[in-house]
Amino acid sequence: MAPVPISPIKVGHIDDVQELRKTKPTTIPERFVRDQTERQTLATTLSPSSSPTDDIHVPIINLSKLMKANNNNTTTTAADEFHTEIVKLTTACQEWGFFQVVNHGIDLSLLESIEMVAKDFFMLPLEEKQKYPMAPGTVQGYGQAFVFSENQKLDWCNMFALGVEPHYIRNLKLWPSKPADFSETLESYSREVRKLCQNLLRYIAVSLGLKEDVFEEMFGVAVQAVRMNYYPPCSRPDLVMGLSPHSDGSALTILQQGKGSSVGLQILKDNTWVPVQPIPNALVINIGDTIEVLTNGKYKSVEHRAVTHKEKDRLSIATFYAPSYEIEIGPLTELVDDENNNPCKYRRYNHGEYSKHYVTSKLQGKKTLDFAKI
Ligand code: OGA
Ligand code: NI
């Protein structure tokens, strides 16, 4: 989420999907209708309960088992549990690029509060939300991000995105005055999520056999941004996409799925879209492009998308955690081995440049990472 200076671009008329749903509940404007090849498969649309992907689940990591072993008086059981959980984490990062974390230590009341303020914000009248507009080509504020032309297909989603850390990336004009406790809640939530990211990166380093603070030392003052996504119901979920397939440009993404929301997030695993079933109070974590590059592809930044539901709406809150913009990154030497069939797959680049490239490209699978490929 670099504060990108961008020349004026024409994006055409963008319907606000919430308003559309309110005023013309069965109309799907042409710009939202996907080409055949881009639509979700009928299997997941028509009969979610009998979809062949129902039996596979994204791995679940119990963070308390990892945290406990940090105490000095670690017992043998705790050490064993730590080891087992690290093995699970390795598999999750290597084979899935996604996992859900339980016992993450973030106060449940905080998860509820952020969800409440996000929902309250989206439920405000359009004129109120439009006081915080996402200018075309930028990624902070209320609107649709990643739209760069008049003929580009649109996602069935409203977004509200804000840069949070470090402070200089904040655009305080976009921090809403309603609901009244929005900013305060976002601050507290972001502080906790930041700690979680730092802890997870430590365990991810351990799982790679690296020094545990390797990422934190490298990242400088990490950039943290939040994006709240609201997907209203859609009369034809088979025709539209909630959020286009993409990988995240971050190092890590933490996604909170709203309580009572429909199932919507899907990840691409072995060429099949696998739904991520929400687990109450768990957070969904995924590896972003930055960790894929740093690990020379050992840990994958997996393509994902969001689909909509005929009757139910859906809220999600994504936090993106990434290195400071001035940092140069490239595969860690420990994870490159030219002699043993593991050549360096990505070039070195400046992370700020990658961020800029990411936010000025439309969401299109893993295409943005071509930037870094050798
Ligand atoms: C994102 C994202 C998925 C969701 O915001 O990058 O992938 O379920 N969101 O909203
Ligand atoms: Ni994403």
Coordinates of N, CA and C and ligand atoms in Angstrom, one line a residue, residues 98 227 229 243-250 253 255 265 286 302-305 318 320 358 363, ligand 2:
F98 N -1.5 -21.5 3.2 CA -2.6 -21.0 4.0 C -2.8 -21.8 5.3
R227 N -7.6 -3.9 5.1 CA -8.6 -3.8 4.1 C -9.9 -4.5 4.6
N229 N -13.4 -5.9 3.7 CA -14.2 -6.2 2.4 C -15.6 -6.6 2.8
L243 N -14.2 -11.3 -5.2 CA -12.9 -10.7 -5.3 C -12.1 -11.6 -6.3
S244 N -11.5 -10.9 -7.3 CA -10.8 -11.6 -8.3 C -9.6 -12.4 -7.8
P245 N -9.3 -13.5 -8.4 CA -8.2 -14.4 -8.0 C -6.9 -13.5 -7.9
H246 N -6.1 -13.7 -6.9 CA -4.9 -13.0 -6.7 C -4.0 -13.7 -5.7
S247 N -2.8 -13.3 -5.6 CA -2.0 -13.6 -4.4 C -1.7 -12.3 -3.7
D248 N -1.3 -12.3 -2.5 CA -1.1 -11.1 -1.7 C 0.3 -10.6 -1.9
G249 N 0.5 -9.3 -2.0 CA 1.9 -8.8 -2.1 C 2.7 -8.7 -0.8
S250 N 2.0 -9.0 0.3 CA 2.5 -8.8 1.6 C 3.6 -9.9 1.9
T253 N -0.5 -12.2 5.5 CA -1.8 -11.6 5.6 C -2.6 -12.3 6.7
L255 N -6.4 -12.7 8.0 CA -7.8 -12.5 7.6 C -8.8 -12.9 8.6
L265 N -14.3 -17.4 1.0 CA -12.9 -17.5 0.6 C -12.6 -18.8 0.0
N286 N -2.2 -16.2 5.5 CA -1.6 -16.7 4.3 C -0.2 -16.1 4.0
V302 N -0.1 -18.4 -2.2 CA -1.1 -19.1 -3.0 C -2.3 -18.2 -3.5
E303 N -2.7 -18.5 -4.7 CA -3.8 -17.8 -5.3 C -5.1 -18.0 -4.6
H304 N -5.9 -17.0 -4.4 CA -7.2 -17.1 -3.7 C -8.1 -16.1 -4.3
R305 N -9.4 -16.3 -3.9 CA -10.5 -15.4 -4.4 C -11.6 -15.5 -3.5
A318 N -8.9 -7.9 6.3 CA -7.6 -8.4 6.0 C -6.5 -7.4 6.5
F320 N -2.5 -6.6 6.1 CA -1.3 -7.0 5.3 C -0.1 -6.5 6.0
Y358 N 2.6 -3.7 -7.4 CA 1.4 -4.5 -7.0 C 0.1 -3.7 -7.0
L363 N -5.8 -7.2 -10.2 CA -5.7 -8.5 -9.6 C -5.8 -9.6 -10.7
Ligands
NI2 NI -5.9 -11.7 -0.7

